[in-house]
Tab-separated table of C-alpha atoms and ligand atoms in Angstrom:
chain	number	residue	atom	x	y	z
A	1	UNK	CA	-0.869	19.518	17.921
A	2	UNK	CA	-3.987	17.442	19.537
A	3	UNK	CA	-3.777	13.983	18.333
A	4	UNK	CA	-7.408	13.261	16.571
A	5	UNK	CA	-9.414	10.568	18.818
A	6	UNK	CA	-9.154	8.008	16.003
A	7	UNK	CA	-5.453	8.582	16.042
A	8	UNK	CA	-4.829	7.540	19.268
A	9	UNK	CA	-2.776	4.172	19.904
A	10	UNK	CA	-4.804	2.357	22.923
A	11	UNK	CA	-3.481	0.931	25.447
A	12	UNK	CA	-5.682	-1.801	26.070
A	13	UNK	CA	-5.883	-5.570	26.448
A	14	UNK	CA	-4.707	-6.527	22.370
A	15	UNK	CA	-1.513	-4.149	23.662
A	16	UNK	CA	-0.135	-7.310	25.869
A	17	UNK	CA	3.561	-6.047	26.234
A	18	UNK	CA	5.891	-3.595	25.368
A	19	UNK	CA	9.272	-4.456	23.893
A	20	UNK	CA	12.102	-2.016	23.234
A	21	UNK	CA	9.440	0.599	23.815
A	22	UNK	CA	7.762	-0.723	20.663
A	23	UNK	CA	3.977	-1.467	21.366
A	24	UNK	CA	3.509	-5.387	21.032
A	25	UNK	CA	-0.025	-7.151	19.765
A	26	UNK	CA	-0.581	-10.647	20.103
A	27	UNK	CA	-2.603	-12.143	17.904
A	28	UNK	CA	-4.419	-15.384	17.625
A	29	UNK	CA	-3.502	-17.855	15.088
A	30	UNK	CA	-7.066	-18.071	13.447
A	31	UNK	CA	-6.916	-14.061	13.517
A	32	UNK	CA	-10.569	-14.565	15.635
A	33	UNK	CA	-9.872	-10.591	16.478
A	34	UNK	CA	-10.355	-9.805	12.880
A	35	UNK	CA	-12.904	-12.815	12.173
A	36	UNK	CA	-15.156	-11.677	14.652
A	37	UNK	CA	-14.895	-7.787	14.456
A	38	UNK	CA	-18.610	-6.689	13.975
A	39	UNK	CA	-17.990	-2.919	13.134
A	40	UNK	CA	-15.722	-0.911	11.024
A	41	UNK	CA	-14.797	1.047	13.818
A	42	UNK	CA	-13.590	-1.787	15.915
A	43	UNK	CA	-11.641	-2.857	12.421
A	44	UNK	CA	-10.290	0.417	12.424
A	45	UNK	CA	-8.769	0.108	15.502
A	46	UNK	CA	-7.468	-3.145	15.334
A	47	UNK	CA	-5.894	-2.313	12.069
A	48	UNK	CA	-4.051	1.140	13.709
A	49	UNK	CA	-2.657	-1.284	16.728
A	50	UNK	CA	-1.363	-4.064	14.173
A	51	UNK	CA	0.680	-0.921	12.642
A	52	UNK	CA	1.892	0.699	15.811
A	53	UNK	CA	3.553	-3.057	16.067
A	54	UNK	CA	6.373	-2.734	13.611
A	55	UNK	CA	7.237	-6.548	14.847
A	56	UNK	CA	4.033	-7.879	11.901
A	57	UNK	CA	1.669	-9.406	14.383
A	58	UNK	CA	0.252	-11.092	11.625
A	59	UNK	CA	3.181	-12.608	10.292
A	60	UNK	CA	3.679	-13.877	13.482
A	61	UNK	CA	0.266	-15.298	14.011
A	62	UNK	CA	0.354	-17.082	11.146
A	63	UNK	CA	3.909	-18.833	12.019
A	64	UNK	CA	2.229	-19.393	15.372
A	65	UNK	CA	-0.257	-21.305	13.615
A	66	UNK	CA	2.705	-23.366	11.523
A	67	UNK	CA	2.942	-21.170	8.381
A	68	UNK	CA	5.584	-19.303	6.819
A	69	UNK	CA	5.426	-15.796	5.755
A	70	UNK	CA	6.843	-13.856	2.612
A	71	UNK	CA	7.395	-10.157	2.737
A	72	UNK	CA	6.419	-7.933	-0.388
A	73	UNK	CA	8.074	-4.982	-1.451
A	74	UNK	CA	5.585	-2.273	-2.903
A	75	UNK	CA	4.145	-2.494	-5.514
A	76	UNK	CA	4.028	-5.544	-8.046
A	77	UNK	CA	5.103	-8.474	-6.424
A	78	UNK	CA	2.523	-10.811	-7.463
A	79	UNK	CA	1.183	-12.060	-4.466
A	80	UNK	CA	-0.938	-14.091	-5.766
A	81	UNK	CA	1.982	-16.796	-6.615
A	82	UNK	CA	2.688	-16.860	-2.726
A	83	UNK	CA	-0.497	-17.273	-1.751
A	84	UNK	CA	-0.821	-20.293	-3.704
A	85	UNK	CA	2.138	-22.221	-2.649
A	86	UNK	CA	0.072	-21.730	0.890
A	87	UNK	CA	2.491	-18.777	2.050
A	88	UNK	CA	1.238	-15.728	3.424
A	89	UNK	CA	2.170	-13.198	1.422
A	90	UNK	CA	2.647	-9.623	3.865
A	91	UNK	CA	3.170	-6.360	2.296
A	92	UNK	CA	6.061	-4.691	3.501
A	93	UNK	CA	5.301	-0.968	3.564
A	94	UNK	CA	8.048	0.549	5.824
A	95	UNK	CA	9.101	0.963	9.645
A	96	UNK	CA	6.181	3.296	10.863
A	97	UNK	CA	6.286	6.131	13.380
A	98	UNK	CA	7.310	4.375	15.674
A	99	UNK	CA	10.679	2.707	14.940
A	100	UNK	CA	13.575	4.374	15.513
A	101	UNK	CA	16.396	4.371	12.638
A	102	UNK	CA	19.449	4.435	14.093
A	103	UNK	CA	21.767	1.325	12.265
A	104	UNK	CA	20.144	1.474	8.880
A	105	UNK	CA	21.666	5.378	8.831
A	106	UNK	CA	25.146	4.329	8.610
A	107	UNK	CA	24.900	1.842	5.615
A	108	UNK	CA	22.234	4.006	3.586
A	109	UNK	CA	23.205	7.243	2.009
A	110	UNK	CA	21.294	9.845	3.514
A	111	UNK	CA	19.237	11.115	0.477
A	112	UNK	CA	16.975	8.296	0.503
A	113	UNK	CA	13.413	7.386	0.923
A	114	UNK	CA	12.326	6.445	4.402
A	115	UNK	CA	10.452	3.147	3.553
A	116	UNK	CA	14.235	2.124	2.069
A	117	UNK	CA	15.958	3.151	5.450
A	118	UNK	CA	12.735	1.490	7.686
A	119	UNK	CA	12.908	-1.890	5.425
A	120	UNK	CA	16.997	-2.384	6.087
A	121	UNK	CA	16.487	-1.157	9.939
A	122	UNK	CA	13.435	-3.870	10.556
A	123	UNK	CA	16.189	-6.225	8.810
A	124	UNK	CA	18.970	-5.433	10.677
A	125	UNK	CA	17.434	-5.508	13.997
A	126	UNK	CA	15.478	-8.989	13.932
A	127	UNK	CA	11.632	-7.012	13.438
A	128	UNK	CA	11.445	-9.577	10.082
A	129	UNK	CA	12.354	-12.669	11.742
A	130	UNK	CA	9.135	-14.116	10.707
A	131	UNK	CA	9.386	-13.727	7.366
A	132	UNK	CA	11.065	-16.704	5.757
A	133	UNK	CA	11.675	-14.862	2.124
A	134	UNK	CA	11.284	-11.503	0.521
A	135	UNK	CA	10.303	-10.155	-3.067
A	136	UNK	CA	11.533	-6.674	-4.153
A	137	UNK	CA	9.841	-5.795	-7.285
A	138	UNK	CA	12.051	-3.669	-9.449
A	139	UNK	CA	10.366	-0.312	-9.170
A	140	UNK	CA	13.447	1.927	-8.922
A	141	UNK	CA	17.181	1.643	-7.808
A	142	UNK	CA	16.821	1.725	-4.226
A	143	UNK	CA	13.865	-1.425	-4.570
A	144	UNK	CA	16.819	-3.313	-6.491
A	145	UNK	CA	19.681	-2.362	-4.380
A	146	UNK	CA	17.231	-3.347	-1.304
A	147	UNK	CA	17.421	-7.005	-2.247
A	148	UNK	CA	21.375	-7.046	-3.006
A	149	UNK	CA	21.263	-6.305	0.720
A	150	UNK	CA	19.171	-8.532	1.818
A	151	UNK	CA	21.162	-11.375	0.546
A	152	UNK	CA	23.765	-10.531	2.053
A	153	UNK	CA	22.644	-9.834	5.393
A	154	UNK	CA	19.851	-12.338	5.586
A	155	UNK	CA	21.537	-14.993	3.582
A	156	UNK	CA	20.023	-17.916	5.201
A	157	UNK	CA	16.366	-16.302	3.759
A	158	UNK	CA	15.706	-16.299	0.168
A	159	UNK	CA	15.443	-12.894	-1.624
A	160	UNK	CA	14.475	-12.174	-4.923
A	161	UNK	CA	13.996	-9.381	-7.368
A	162	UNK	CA	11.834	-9.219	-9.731
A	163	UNK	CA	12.024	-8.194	-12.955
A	164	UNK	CA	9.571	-5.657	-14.878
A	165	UNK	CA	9.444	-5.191	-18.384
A	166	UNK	CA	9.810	-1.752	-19.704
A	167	UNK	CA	8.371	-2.515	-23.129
A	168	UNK	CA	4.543	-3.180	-23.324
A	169	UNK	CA	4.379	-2.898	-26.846
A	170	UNK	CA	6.435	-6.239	-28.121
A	171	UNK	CA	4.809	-9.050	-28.678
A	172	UNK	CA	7.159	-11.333	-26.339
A	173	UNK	CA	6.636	-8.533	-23.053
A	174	UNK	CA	3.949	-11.375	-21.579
A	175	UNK	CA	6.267	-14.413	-22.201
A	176	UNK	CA	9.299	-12.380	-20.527
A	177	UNK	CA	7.677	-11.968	-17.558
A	178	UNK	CA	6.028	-15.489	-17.345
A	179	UNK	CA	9.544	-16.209	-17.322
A	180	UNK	CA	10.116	-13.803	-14.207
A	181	UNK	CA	7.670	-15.192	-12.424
A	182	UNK	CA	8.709	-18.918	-13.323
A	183	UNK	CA	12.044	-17.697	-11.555
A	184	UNK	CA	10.258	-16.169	-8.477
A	185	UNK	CA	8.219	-19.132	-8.209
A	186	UNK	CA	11.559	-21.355	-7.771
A	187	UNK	CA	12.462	-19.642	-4.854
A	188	UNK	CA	9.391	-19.542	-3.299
A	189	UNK	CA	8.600	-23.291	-3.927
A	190	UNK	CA	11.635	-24.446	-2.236
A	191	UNK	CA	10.423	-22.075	0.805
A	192	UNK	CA	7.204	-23.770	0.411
A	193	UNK	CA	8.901	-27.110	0.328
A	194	UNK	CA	6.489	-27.943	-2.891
A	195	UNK	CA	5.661	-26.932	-6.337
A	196	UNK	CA	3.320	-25.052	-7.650
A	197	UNK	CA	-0.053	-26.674	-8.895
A	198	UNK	CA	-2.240	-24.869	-11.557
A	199	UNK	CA	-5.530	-25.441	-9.689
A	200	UNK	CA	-4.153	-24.046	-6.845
A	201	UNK	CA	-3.120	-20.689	-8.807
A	202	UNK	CA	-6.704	-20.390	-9.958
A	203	UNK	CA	-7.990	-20.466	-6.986
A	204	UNK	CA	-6.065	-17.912	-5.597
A	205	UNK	CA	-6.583	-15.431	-8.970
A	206	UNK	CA	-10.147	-15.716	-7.366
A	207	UNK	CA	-9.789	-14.920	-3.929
A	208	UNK	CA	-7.426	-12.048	-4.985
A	209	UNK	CA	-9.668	-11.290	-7.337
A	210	UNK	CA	-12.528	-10.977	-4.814
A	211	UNK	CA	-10.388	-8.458	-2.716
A	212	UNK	CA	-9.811	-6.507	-5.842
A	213	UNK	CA	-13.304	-5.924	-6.319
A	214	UNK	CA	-14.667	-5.071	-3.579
A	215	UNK	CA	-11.371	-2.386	-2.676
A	216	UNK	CA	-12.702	-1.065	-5.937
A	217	UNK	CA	-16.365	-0.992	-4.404
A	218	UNK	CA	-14.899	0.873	-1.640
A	219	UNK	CA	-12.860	3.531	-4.064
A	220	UNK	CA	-16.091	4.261	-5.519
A	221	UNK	CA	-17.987	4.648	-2.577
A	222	UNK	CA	-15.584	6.892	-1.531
A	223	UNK	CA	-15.446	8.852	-4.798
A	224	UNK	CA	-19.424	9.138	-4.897
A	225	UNK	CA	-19.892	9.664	-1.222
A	226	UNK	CA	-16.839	10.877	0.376
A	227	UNK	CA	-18.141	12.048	3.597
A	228	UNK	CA	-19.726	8.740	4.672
A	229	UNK	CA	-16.134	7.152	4.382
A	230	UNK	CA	-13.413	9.080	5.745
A	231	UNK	CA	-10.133	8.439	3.772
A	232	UNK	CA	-8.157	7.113	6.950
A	233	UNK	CA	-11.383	4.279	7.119
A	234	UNK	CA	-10.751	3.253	3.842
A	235	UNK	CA	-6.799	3.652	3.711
A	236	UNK	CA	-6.660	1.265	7.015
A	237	UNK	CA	-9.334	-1.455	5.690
A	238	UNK	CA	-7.003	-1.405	2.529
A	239	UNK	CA	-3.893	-1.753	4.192
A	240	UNK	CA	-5.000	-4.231	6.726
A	241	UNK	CA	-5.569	-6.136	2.985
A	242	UNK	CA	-2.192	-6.575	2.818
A	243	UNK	CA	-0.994	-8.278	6.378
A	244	UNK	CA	-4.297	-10.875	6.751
A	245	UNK	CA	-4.744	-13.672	4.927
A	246	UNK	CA	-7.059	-12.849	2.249
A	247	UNK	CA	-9.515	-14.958	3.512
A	248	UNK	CA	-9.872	-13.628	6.416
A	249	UNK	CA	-9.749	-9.897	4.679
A	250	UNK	CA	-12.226	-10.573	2.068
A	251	UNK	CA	-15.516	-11.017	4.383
A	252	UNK	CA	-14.088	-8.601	6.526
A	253	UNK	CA	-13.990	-6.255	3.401
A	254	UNK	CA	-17.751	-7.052	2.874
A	255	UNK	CA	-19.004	-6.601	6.239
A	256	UNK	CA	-17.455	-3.087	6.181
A	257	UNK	CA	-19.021	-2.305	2.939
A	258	UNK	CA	-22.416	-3.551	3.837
A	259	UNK	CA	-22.224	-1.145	6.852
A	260	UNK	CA	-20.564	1.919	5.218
A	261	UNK	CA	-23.111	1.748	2.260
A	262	UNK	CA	-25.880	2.021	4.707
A	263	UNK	CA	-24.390	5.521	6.910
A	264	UNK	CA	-26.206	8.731	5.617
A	265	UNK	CA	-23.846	11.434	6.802
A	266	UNK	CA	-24.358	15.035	6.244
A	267	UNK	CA	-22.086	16.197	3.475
A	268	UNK	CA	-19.547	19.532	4.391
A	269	UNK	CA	-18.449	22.215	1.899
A	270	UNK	CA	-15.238	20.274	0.973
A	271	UNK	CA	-13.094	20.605	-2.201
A	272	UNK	CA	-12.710	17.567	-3.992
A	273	UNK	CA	-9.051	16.256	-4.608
A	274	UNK	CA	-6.777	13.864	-6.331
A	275	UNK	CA	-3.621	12.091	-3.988
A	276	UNK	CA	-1.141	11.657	-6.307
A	277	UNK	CA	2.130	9.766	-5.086
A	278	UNK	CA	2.052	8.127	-2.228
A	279	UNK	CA	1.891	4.280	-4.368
A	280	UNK	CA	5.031	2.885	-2.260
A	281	UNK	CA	6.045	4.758	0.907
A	282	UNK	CA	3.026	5.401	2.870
A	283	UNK	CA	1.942	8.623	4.400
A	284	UNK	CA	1.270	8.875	8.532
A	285	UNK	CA	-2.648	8.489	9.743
A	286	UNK	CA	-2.113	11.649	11.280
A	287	UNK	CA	-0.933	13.714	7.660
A	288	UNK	CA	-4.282	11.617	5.768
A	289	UNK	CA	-6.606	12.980	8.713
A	290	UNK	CA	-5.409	16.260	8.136
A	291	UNK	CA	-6.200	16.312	4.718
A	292	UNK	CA	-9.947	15.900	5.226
A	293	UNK	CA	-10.135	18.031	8.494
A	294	UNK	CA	-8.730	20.962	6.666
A	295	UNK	CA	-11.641	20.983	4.143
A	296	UNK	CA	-10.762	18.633	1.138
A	297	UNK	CA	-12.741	15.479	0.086
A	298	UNK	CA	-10.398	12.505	-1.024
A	299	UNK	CA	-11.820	11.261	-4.405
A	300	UNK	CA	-9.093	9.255	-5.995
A	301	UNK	CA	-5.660	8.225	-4.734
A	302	UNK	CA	-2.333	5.742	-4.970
A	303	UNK	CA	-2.383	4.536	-1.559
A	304	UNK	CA	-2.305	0.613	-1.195
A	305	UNK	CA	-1.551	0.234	-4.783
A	306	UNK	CA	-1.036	-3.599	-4.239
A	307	UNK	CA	-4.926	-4.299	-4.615
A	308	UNK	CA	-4.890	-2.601	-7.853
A	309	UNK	CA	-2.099	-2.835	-9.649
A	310	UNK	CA	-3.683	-4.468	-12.322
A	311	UNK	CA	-7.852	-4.361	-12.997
A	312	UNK	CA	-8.183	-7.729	-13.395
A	313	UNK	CA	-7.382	-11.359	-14.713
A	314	UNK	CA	-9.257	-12.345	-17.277
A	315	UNK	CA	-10.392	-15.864	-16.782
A	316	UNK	CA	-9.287	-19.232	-18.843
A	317	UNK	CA	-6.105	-19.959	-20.465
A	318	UNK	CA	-2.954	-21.063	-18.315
A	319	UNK	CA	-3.132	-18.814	-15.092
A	320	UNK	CA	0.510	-17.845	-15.232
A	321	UNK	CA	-0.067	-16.466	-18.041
A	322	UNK	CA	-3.198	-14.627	-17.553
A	323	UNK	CA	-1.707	-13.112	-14.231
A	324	UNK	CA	1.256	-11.721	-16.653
A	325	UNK	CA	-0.896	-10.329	-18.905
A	326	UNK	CA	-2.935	-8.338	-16.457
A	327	UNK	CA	0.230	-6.240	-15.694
A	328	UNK	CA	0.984	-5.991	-19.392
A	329	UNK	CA	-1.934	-4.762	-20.472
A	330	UNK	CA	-3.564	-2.830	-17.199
A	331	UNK	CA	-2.790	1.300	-18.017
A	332	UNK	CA	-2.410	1.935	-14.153
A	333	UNK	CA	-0.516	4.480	-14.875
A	334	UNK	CA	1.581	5.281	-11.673
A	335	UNK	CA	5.229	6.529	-11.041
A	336	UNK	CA	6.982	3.440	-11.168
A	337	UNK	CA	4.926	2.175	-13.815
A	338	UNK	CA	5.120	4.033	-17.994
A	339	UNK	CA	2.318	2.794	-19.922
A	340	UNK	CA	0.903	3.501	-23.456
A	341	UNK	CA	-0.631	6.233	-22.399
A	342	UNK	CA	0.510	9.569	-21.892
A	343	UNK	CA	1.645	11.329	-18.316
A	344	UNK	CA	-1.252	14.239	-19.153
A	345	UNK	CA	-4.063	12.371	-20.311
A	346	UNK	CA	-3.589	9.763	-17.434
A	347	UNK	CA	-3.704	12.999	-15.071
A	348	UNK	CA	-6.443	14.629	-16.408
A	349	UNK	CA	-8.529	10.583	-17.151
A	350	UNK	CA	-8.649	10.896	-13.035
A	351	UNK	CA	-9.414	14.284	-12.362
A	352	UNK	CA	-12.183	13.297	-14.277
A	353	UNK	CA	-13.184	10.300	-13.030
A	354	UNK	CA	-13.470	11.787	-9.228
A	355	UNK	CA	-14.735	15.241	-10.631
A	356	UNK	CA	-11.843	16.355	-8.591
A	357	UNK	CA	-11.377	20.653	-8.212
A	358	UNK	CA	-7.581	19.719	-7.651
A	359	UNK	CA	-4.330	17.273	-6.997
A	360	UNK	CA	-2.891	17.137	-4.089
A	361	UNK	CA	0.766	15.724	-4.694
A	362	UNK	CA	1.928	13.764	-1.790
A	363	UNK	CA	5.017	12.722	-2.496
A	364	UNK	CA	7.600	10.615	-0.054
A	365	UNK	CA	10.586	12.618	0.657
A	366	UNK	CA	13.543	11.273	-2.153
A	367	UNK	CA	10.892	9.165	-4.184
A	368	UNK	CA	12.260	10.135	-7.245
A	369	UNK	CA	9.803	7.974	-9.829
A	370	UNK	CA	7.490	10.449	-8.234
A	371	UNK	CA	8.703	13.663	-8.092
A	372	UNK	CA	9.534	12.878	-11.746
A	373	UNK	CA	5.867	12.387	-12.590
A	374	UNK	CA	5.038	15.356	-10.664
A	375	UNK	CA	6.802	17.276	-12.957
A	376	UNK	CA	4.980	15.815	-16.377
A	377	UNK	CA	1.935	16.106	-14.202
A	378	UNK	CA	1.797	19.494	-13.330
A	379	UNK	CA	2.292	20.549	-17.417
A	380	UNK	CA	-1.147	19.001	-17.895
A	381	UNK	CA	-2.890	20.436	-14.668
A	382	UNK	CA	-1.468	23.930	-15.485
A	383	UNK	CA	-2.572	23.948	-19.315
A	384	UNK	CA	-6.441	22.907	-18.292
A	385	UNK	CA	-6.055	25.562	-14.664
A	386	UNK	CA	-6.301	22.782	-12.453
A	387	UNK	CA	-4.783	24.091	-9.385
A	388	UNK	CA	-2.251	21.340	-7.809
A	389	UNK	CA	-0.425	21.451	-4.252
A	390	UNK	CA	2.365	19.758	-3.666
A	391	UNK	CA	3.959	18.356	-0.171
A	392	UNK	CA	6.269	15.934	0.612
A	393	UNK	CA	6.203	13.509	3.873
A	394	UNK	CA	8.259	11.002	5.426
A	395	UNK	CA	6.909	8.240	7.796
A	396	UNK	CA	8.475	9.511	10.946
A	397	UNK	CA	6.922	13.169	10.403
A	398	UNK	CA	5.391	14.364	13.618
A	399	UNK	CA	4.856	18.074	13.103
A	400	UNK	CA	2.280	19.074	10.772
A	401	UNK	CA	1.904	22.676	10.847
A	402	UNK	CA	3.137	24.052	7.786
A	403	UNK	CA	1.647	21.061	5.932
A	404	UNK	CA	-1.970	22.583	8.050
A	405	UNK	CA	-1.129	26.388	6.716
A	406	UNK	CA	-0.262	24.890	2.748
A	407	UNK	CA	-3.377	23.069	2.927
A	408	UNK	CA	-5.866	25.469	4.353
A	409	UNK	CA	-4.665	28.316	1.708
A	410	UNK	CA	-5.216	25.465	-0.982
A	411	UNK	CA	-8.472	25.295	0.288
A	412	UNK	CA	-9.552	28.351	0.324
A	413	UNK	CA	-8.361	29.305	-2.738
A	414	UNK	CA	-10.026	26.662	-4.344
A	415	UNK	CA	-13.811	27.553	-2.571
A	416	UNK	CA	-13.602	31.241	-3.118
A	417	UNK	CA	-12.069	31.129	-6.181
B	1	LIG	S1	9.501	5.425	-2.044
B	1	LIG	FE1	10.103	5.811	-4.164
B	1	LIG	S2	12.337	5.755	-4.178
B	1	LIG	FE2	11.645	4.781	-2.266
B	1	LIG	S3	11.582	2.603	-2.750
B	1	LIG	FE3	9.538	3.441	-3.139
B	1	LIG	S4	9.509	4.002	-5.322
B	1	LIG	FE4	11.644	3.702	-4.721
């Protein structure tokens, strides 16, 4: 299969050396590459060489500057807390295309998620050396048994999982997981080597705040006008959210918007769709591209669920607190995540909301929160006639065809239905 231009890794001067075979960016500590990038095609590509790097070239930036770094698990750890001890918080979202598994394959069982196998791999073979702790939210079993690994094998770095509640009806689900977060913030504090001040929370609720706005500006642009942002732009500003510091992301984020809001692209006869599942492991560039090039629209979707996990905090009261209560209350109803509202009407609320013709679930291979929702799903897309296609993906998938052939007759059936 051609590789689409965008696709393609350069080679050029940010590429400084190759270790391992693994493609190696340099990066400087004030991130002036991302400061200074003037178009959203240079951020693009800037973005796709920080992920060919599976060695975080930001993380290591930052320590270059005399920082330390924290890696997040997908999908609640709070970053917020990390970023206001004056950590940089960096989301971990798996290995890439471009690492090889070959250790993490004899301690893992086989029948397991990629991201899981990519995470204990990048461990295992020094690629998060400049991360000086770890958070593994409790999504699912292989998120919790994740961090009983980690201690052991990186005992000289703090690792912690966090606790979820299950409950969001009692009355004492916000204080429980204040409490989690009091024990989180231990950790991180002695990383820090300070504690954590109240004004300094607040401030960060803001930034973060900020960068959830505008990444839901950028959602609805894309939902209103889908073919002047094409879903690999917005899935790589997004994601490049979650390895800058947020103040370097959040202007960045605005500079893209003002120039995306002004393009006037022709629309195409495109079906509009739904991405359901992809909210921890992430999907290739390559399998997102194809979605649009066969003929669908991307109006609504789970990637980089980590700017919108909750909508947001409400201001006043003790921050802590407010932070806990935005994941209480917020119905983002996603696999790992049962809120008061039903499976179906959640399903059919975004079908809605994008005026979507379909769902397209795009599940990670062994992801078993979502192939459980895809189940419940489908029961409420079936009953209404919404037609749904489902695929599954890993991150080292390199041949597309039959994915191509599924999607096309999806299309098609959809337009001359
Ligand atoms: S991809 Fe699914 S199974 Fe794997 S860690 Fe994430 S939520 Fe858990």
């Amino acid at each position: 299969m051609t590789v689409p231009t965008l696709l393609q890794i350069r080679t050029d001067a940010a590429l400084d050396k190759e270790e391992n075979g693994l493609p190696r960016v340099e990066l400087a500590p004030d991130f002036r590459e991302f400061r200074d990038a003037g178009s959203v095609a240079e951020m693009v590509r800037r973005t796709q060489e920080v992920l060919a790097d599976p060695t975080f070239p930001t993380a290591r930036a930052w320590r270059d500057g005399g920082g330390k770094a924290v890696g997040c698990f997908p999908v609640y750890t709070p970053q917020e807390l990390v970023h206001a001890l004056g950590l940089l918080p960096v989301a971990l979202q798996g290995g890439g295309e471009n690492l090889e598994i070959s250790r993490a394959d004899a301690s893992l069982g086989s029948f397991l998620c990629s991201i899981s196998k990519s995470t204990l791999e990048m461990a295992l073979t020094g690629l998060l050396d400049p991360f000086d702790a770890f958070v593994f939210p409790y999504i699912c079993d292989v998120s919790r048994n994740l961090d009983g690994i980690f201690s052991r094998i990186l005992p000289d770095r703090p690792s912690h999982m966090l606790h979820l509640p299950q409950n969001f009806a009692s009355e004492s689900t916000v204080r429980f997981l204040v409490a989690e977060y009091r024990s989180l913030l231990k950790k991180l504090e002695k990383v820090a080597g300070r504690s954590l001040r109240a004004a300094d929370l607040a401030a960060s609720l803001a930034l973060f705040g900020e960068q959830r706005l505008l990444a839901g500006q950028l959602a609805a642009l894309k939902r209103e006008r889908p073919w002047d942002v094409s879903l690999v732009e917005s899935y790589l500003l997004l994601r490049l959210g979650g390895l800058l510091p947020r103040e370097v992301h959040v202007p960045l984020l605005r500079r893209a918007l003002d120039e995306l809001r002004g393009r006037n692209q022709k629309a195409k006869d495109a079906v509009r769709v739904v991405l359901v599942g992809p909210f921890c492991e992430q999907p290739t560039l390559e399998l997102l591209q194809l979605i649009e090039d066969v003929g669908c629209y991307v109006v609504g979707e789970e990637l980089q669920m980590l700017h919108r996990w909750y909508p947001r905090v409400e201001p006043g009261g003790d921050p802590l607190e407010s932070l806990a209560a935005a994941y209480v209350r917020a119905p983002v109803d996603i696999g790992v995540r049962s809120t008061p509202t039903t499976k179906a009407a959640a399903i059919l609320a975004r079908v809605r909301e994008g005026d979507a013709q379909g769902v397209i679930f795009l599940t990670a291979k062994f992801c078993e929160p979502a192939l459980e929702d895809v189940v419940l799903y489908r029961r409420a897309l079936e009953a209404k006639g919404i037609p749904y296609l489902h695929l599954e993906f890993e991150e080292k998938s390199t041949t597309y065809e039959q994915a191509r052939l599924q999607l096309e007759t999806f299309v098609e059936s959809i337009l001359f239905d």
